[in-house]
PDB file of C-alpha atoms in Angstrom:
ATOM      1  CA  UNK A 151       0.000   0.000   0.000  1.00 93.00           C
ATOM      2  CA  UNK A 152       1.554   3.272  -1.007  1.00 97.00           C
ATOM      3  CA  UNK A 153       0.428   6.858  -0.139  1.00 98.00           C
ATOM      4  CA  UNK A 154       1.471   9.531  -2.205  1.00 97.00           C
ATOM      5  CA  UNK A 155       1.483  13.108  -0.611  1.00 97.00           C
ATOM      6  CA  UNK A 156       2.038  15.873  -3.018  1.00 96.00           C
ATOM      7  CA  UNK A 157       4.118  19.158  -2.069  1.00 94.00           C
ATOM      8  CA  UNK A 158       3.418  18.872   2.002  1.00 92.00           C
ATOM      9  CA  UNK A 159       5.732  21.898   2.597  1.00 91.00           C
ATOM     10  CA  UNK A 160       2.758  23.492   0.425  1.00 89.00           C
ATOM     11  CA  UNK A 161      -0.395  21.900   1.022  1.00 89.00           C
ATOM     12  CA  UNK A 162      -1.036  21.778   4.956  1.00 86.00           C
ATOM     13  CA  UNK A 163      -2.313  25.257   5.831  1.00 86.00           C
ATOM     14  CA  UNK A 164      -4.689  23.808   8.522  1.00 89.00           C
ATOM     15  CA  UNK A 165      -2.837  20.468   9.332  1.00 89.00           C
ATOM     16  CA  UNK A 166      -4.203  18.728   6.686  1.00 92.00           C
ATOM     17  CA  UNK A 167      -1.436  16.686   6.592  1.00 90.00           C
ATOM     18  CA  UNK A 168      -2.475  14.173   9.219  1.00 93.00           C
ATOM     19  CA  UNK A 169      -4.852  13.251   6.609  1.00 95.00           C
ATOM     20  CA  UNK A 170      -2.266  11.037   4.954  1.00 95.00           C
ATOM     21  CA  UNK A 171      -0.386  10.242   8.447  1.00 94.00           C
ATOM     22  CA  UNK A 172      -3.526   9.012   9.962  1.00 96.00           C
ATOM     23  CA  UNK A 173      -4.088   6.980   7.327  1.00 97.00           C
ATOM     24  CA  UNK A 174      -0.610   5.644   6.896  1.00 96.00           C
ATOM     25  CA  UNK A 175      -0.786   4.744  10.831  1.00 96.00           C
ATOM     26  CA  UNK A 176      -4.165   2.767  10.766  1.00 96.00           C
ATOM     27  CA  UNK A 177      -2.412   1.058   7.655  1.00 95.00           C
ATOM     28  CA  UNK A 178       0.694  -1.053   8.967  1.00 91.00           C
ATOM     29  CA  UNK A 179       2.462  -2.391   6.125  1.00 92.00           C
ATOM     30  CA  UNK A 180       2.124   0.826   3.531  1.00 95.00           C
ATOM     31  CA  UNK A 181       5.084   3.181   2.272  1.00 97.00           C
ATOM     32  CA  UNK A 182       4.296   7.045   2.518  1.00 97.00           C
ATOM     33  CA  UNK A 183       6.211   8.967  -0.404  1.00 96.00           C
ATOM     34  CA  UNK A 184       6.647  12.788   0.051  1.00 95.00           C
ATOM     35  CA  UNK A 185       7.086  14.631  -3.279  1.00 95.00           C
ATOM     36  CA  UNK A 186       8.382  18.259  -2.825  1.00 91.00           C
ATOM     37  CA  UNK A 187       7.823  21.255  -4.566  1.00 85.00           C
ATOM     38  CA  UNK A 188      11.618  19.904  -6.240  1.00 84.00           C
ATOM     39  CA  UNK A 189      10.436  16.461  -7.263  1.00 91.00           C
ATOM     40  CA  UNK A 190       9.366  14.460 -10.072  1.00 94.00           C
ATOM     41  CA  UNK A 191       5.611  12.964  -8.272  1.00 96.00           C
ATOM     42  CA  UNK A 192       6.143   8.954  -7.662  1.00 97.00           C
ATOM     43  CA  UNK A 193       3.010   8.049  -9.756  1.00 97.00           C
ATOM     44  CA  UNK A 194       4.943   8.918 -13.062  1.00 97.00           C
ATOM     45  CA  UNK A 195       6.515   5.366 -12.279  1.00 96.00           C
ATOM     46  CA  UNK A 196       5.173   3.298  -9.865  1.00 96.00           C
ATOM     47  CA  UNK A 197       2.464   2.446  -8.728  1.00 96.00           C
ATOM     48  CA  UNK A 198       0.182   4.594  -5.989  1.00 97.00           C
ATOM     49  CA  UNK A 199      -2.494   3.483  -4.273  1.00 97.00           C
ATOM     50  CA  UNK A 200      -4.045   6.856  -2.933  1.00 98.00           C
ATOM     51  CA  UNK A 201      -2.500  10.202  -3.539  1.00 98.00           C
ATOM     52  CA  UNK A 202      -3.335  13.184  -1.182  1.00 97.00           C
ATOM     53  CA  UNK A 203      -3.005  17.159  -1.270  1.00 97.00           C
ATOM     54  CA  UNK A 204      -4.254  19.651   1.446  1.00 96.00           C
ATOM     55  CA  UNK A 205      -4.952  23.074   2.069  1.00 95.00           C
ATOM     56  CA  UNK A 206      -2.940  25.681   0.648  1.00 94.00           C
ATOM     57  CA  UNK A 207      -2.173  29.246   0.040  1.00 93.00           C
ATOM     58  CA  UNK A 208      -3.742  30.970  -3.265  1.00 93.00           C
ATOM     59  CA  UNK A 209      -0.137  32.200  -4.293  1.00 93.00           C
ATOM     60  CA  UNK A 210       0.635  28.093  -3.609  1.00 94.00           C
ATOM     61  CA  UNK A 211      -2.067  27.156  -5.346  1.00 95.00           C
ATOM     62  CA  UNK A 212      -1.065  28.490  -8.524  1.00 94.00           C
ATOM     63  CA  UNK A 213       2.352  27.065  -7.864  1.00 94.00           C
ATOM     64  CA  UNK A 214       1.375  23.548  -7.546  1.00 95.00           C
ATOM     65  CA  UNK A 215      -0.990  24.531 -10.708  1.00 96.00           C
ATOM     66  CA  UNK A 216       2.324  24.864 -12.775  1.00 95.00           C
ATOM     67  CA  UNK A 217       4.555  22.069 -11.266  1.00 95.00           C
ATOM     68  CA  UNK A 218       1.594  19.724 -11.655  1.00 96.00           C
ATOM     69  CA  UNK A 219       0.354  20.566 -15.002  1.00 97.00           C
ATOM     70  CA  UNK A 220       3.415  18.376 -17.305  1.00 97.00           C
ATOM     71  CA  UNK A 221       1.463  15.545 -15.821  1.00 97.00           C
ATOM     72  CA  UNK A 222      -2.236  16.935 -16.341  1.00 97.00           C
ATOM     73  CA  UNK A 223      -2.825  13.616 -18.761  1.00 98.00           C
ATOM     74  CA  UNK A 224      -1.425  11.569 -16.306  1.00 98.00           C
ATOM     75  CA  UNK A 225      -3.304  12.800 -13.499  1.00 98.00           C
ATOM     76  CA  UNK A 226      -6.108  12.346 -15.729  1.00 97.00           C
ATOM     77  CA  UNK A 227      -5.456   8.968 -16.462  1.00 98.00           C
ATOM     78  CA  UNK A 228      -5.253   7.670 -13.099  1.00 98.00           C
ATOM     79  CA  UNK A 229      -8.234   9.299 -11.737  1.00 97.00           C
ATOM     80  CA  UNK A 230     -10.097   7.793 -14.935  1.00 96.00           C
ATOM     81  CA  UNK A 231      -8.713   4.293 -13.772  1.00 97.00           C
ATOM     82  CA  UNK A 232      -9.871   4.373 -10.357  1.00 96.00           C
ATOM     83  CA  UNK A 233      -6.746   6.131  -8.268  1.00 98.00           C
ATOM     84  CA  UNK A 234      -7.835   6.756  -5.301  1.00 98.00           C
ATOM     85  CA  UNK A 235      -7.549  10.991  -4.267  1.00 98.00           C
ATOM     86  CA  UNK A 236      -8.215  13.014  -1.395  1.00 98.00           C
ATOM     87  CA  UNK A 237      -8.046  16.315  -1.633  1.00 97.00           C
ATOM     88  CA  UNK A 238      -9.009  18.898   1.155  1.00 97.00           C
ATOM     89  CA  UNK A 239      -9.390  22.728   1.272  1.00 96.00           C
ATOM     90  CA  UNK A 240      -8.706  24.332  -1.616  1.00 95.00           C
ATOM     91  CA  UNK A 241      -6.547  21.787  -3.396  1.00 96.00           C
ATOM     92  CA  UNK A 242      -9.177  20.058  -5.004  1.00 96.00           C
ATOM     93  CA  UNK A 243      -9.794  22.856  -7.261  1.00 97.00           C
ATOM     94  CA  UNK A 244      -6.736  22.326  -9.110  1.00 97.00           C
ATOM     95  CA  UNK A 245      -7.999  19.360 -10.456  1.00 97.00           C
ATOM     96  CA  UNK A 246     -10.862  21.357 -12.215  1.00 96.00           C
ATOM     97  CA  UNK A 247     -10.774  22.914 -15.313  1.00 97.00           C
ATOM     98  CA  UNK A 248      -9.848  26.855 -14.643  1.00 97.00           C
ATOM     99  CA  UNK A 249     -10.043  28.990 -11.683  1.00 97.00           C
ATOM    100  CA  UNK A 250     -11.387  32.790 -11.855  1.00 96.00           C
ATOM    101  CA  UNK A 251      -9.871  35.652  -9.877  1.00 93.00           C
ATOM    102  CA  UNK A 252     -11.335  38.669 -11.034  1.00 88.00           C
ATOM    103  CA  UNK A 253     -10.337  39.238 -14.943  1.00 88.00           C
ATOM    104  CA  UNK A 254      -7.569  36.364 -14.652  1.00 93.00           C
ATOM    105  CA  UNK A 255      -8.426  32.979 -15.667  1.00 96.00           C
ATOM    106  CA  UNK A 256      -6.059  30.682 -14.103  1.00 97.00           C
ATOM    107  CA  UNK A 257      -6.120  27.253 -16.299  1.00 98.00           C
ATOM    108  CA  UNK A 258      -6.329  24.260 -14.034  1.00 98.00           C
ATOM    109  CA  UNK A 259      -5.524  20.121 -15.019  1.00 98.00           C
ATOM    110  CA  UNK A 260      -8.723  19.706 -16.664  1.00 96.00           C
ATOM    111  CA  UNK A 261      -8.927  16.400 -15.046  1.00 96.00           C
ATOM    112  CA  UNK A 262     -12.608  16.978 -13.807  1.00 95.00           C
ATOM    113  CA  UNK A 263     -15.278  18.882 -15.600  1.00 93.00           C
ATOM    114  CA  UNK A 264     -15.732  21.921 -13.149  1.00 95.00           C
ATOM    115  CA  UNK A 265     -14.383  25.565 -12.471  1.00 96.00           C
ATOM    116  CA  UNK A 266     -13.660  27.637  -9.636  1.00 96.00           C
ATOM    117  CA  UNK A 267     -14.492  31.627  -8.741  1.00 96.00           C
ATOM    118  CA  UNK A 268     -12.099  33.346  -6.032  1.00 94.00           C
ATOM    119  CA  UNK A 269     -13.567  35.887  -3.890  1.00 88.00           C
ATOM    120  CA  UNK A 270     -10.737  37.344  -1.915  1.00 81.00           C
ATOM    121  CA  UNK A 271     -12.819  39.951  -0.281  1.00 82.00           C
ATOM    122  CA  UNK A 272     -15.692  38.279   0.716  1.00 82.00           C
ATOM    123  CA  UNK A 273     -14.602  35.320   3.399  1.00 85.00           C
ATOM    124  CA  UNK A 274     -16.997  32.730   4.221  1.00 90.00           C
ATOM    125  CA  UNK A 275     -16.760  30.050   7.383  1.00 90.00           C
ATOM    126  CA  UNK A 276     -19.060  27.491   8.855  1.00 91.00           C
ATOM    127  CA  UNK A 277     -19.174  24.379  10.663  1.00 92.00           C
ATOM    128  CA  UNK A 278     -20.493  21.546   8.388  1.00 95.00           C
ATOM    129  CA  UNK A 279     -22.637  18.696   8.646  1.00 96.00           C
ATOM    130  CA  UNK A 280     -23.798  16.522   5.904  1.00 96.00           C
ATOM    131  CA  UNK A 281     -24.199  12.719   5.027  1.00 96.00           C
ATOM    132  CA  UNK A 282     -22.116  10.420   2.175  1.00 97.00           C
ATOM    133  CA  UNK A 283     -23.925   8.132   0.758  1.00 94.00           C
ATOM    134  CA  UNK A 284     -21.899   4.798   0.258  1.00 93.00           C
ATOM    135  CA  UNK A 285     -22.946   2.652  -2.948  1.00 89.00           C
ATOM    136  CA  UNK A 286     -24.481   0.182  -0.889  1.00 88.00           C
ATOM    137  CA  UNK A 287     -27.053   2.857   0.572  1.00 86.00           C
ATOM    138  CA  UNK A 288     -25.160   3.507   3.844  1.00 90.00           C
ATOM    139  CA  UNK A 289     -25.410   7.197   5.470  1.00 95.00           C
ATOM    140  CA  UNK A 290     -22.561   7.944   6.850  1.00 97.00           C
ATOM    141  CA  UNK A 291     -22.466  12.065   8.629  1.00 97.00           C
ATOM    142  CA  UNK A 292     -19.899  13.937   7.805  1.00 97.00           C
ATOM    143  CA  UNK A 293     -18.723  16.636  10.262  1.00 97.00           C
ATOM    144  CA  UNK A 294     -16.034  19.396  10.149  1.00 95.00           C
ATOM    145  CA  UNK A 295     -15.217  23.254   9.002  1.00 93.00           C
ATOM    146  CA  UNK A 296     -15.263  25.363   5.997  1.00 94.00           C
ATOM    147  CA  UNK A 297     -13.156  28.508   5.169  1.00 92.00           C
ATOM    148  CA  UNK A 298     -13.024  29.925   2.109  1.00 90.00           C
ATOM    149  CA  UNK A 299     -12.351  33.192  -0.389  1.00 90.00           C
ATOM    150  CA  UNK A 300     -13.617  30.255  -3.554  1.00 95.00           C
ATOM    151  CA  UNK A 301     -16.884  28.215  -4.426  1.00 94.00           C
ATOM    152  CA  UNK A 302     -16.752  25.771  -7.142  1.00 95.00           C
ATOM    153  CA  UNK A 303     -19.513  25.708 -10.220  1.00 94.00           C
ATOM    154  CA  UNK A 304     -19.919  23.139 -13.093  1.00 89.00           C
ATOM    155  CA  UNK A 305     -20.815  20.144 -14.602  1.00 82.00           C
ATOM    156  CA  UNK A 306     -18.995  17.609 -12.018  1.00 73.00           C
ATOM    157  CA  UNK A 307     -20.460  19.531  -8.925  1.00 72.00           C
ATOM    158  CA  UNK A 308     -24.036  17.664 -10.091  1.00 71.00           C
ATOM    159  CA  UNK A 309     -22.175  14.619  -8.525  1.00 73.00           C
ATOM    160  CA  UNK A 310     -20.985  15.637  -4.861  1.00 85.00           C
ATOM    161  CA  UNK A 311     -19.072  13.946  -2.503  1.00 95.00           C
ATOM    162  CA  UNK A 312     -21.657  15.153   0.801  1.00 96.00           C
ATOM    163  CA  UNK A 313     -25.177  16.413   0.603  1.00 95.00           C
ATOM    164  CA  UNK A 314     -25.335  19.421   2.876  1.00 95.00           C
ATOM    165  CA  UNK A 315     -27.308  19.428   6.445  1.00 94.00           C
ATOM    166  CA  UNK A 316     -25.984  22.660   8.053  1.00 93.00           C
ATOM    167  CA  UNK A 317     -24.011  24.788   6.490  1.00 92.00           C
ATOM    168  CA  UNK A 318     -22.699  26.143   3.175  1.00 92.00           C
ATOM    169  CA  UNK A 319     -21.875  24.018   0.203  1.00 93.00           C
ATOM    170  CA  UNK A 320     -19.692  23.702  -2.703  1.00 93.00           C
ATOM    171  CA  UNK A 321     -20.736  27.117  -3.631  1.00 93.00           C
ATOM    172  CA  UNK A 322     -23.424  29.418  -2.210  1.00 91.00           C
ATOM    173  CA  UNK A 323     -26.638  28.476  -4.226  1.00 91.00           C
ATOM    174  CA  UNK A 324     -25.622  24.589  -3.868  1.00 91.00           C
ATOM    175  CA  UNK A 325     -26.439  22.015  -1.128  1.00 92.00           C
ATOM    176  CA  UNK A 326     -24.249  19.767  -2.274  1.00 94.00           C
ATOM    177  CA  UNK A 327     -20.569  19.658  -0.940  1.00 96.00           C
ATOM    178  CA  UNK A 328     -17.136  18.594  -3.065  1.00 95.00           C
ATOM    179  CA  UNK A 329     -17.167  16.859  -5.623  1.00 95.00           C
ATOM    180  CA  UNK A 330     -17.004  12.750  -5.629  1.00 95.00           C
ATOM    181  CA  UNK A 331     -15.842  11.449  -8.972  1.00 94.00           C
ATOM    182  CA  UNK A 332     -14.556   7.709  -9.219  1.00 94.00           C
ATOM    183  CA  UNK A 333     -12.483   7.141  -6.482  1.00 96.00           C
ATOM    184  CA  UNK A 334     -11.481  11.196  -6.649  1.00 97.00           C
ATOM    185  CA  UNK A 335     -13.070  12.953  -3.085  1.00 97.00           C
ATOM    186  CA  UNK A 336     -12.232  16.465  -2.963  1.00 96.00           C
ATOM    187  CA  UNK A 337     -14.000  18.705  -0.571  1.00 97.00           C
ATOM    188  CA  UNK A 338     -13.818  21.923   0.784  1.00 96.00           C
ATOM    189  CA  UNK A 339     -13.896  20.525   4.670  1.00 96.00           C
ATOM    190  CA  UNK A 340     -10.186  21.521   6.362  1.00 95.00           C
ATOM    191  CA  UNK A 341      -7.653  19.730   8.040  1.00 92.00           C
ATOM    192  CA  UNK A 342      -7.068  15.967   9.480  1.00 94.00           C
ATOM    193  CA  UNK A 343     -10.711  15.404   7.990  1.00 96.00           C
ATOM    194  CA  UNK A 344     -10.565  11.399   8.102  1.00 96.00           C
ATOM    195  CA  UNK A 345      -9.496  11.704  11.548  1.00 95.00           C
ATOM    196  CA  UNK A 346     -13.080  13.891  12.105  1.00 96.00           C
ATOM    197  CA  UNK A 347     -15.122  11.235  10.175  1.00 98.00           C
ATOM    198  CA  UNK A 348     -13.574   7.757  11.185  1.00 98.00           C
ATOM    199  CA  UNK A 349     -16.802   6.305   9.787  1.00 97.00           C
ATOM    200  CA  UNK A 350     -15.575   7.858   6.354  1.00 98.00           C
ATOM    201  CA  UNK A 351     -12.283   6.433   6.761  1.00 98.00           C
ATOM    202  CA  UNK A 352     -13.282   2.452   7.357  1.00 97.00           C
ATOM    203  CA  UNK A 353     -15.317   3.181   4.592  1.00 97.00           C
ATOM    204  CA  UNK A 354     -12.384   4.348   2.224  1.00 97.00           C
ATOM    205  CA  UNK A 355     -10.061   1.340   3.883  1.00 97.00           C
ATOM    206  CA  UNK A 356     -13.069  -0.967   2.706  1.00 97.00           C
ATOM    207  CA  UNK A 357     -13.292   0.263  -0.944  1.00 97.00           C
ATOM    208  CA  UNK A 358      -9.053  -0.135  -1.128  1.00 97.00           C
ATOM    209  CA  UNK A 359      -9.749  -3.439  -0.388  1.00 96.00           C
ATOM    210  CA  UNK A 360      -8.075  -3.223   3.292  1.00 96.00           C
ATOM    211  CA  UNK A 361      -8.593  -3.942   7.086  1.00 96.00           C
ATOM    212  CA  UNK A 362     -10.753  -1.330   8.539  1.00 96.00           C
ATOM    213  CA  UNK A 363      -9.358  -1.221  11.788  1.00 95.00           C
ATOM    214  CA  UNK A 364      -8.179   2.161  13.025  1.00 97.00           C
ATOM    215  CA  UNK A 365      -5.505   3.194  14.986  1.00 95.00           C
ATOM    216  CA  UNK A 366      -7.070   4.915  18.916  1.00 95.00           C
ATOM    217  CA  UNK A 367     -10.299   3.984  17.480  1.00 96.00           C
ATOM    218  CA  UNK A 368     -12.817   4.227  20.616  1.00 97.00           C
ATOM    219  CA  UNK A 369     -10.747   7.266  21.315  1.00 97.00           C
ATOM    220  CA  UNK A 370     -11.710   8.791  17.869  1.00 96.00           C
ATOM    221  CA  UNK A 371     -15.072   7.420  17.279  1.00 97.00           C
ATOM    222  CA  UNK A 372     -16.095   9.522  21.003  1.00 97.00           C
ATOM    223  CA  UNK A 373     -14.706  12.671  19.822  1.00 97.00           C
ATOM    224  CA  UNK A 374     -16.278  12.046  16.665  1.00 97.00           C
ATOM    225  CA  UNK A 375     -20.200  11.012  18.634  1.00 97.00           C
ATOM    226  CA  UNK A 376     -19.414  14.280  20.473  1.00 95.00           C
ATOM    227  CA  UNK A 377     -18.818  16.833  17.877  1.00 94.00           C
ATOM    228  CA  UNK A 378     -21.730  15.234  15.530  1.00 95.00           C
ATOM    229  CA  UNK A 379     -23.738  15.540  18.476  1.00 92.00           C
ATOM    230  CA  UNK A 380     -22.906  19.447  19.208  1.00 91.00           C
ATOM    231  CA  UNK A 381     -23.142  20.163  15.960  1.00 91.00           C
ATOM    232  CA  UNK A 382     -26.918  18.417  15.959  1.00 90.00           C
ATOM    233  CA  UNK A 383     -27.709  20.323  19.031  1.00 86.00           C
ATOM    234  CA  UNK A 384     -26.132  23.964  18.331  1.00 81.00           C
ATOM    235  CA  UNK A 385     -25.915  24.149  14.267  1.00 73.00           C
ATOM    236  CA  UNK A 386     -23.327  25.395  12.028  1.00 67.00           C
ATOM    237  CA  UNK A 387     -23.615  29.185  11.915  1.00 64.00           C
ATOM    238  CA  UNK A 388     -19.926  31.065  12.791  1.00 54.00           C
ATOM    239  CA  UNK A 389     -19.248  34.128  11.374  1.00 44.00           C
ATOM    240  CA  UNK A 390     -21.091  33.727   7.909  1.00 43.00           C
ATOM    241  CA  UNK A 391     -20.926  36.572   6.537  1.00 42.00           C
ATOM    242  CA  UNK A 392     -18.427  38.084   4.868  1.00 40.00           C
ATOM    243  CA  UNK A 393     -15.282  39.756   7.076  1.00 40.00           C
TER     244      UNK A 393
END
């Protein structure tokens, strides 16, 4: 089992690097590959199981836009053939088609059919809650937090990764959240977000064909009862307007 984590120095603005530790710790025998900002990725020639990216800066962003885009048909081609991605915060939108700030069009991999829209002065934040549905019909809740100055639009954003309960979605108008494409999850949620939705994660474990077992697990499953719980009781609201 190999994990794949793409420009870390870059991509964990809100820790969303224990994304891929977490996972790499509930999974014994796998290999976790760091590619810098300096590096050639490892899925140009071997084989990765599940490749992950976090939150970033917009100036890093559009960095990781132009180190990643000599392998745009690549990238394509493995999320086509069932690769598994998870991408958190903003970093998902690089995998879109072109992201708008104001009269610049930054072009994007093109590996999914959708398109961003910065707004850098209008700020939006939430709690979430929302539910995955698993093929087999399961609801599984999804908990967590939202920041952001962008909101995605498009064709692929008619199949999202979370159906919104409180909260804000993929953009404004939508209550739908991230985008769920083959085994590609990207979603706006920050941070360690498996280690906020274990339920998630033995789900992803299952579909890589592995043990779902997880690492502290009655530890995380209570802080995960309690916060879906809170969030159930109290809502989502915080500071939803813009700043």
């Amino acid at each position: 089992m190999k994990i794949e984590v793409l420009y870390p120095e870059l991509s964990n603005l809100y820790g969303d690097y224990y994304n891929a530790k977490y996972l790499a710790m509930c999974i014994p025998d796998s290999q976790t590959v760091f590619t810098s900002n300096n590096d050639k990725p490892a899925f140009l020639s071997e084989k990765v199981d599940i490749i992950c990216m976090g939150s970033m800066s917009e100036r890093n962003q559009e960095f990781a836009i132009k180190h990643l885009m000599p392998y745009k048909d690549k990238i394509k081609e493995l999320i086509e053939n069932g690769t598994f991605f998870l991408a958190t915060g903003n970093s998902f939108e690089i995998f879109g088609k072109h992201i708008e700030d104001d009269d610049k069009k930054i072009e994007c991999l093109g590996a999914i059919d959708f398109y961003s829209k910065r707004q850098m002065n209008d700020r939006r934040n939430c709690f979430f809650l929302g539910d995955f549905q698993t093929e087999n019909g399961e609801d599984i809740k999804i908990v967590g937090h939202k920041s952001q100055f962008s909101f995605s639009h498009g064709k692929a954003t008619e199949k999202p990764f979370i159906g919104v309960e409180g909260g804000f979605g993929i953009n404004l108008d939508s209550k739908n959240e991230g985008i769920h494409y083959k085994n590609f999850f990207g979603t706006y949620i920050l941070g360690p977000f498996i280690m906020l939705n274990p339920k998630f994660l033995k789900y992803l474990l299952r579909s890589m064909n592995l043990n779902d077992s997880l690492l502290y697990e009655e530890e995380i499953n209570n802080a995960y009862a309690d916060r879906l719980k809170r969030l159930q009781r109290e809502g989502t609201e915080f500071l939803m307007g813009a700043e």
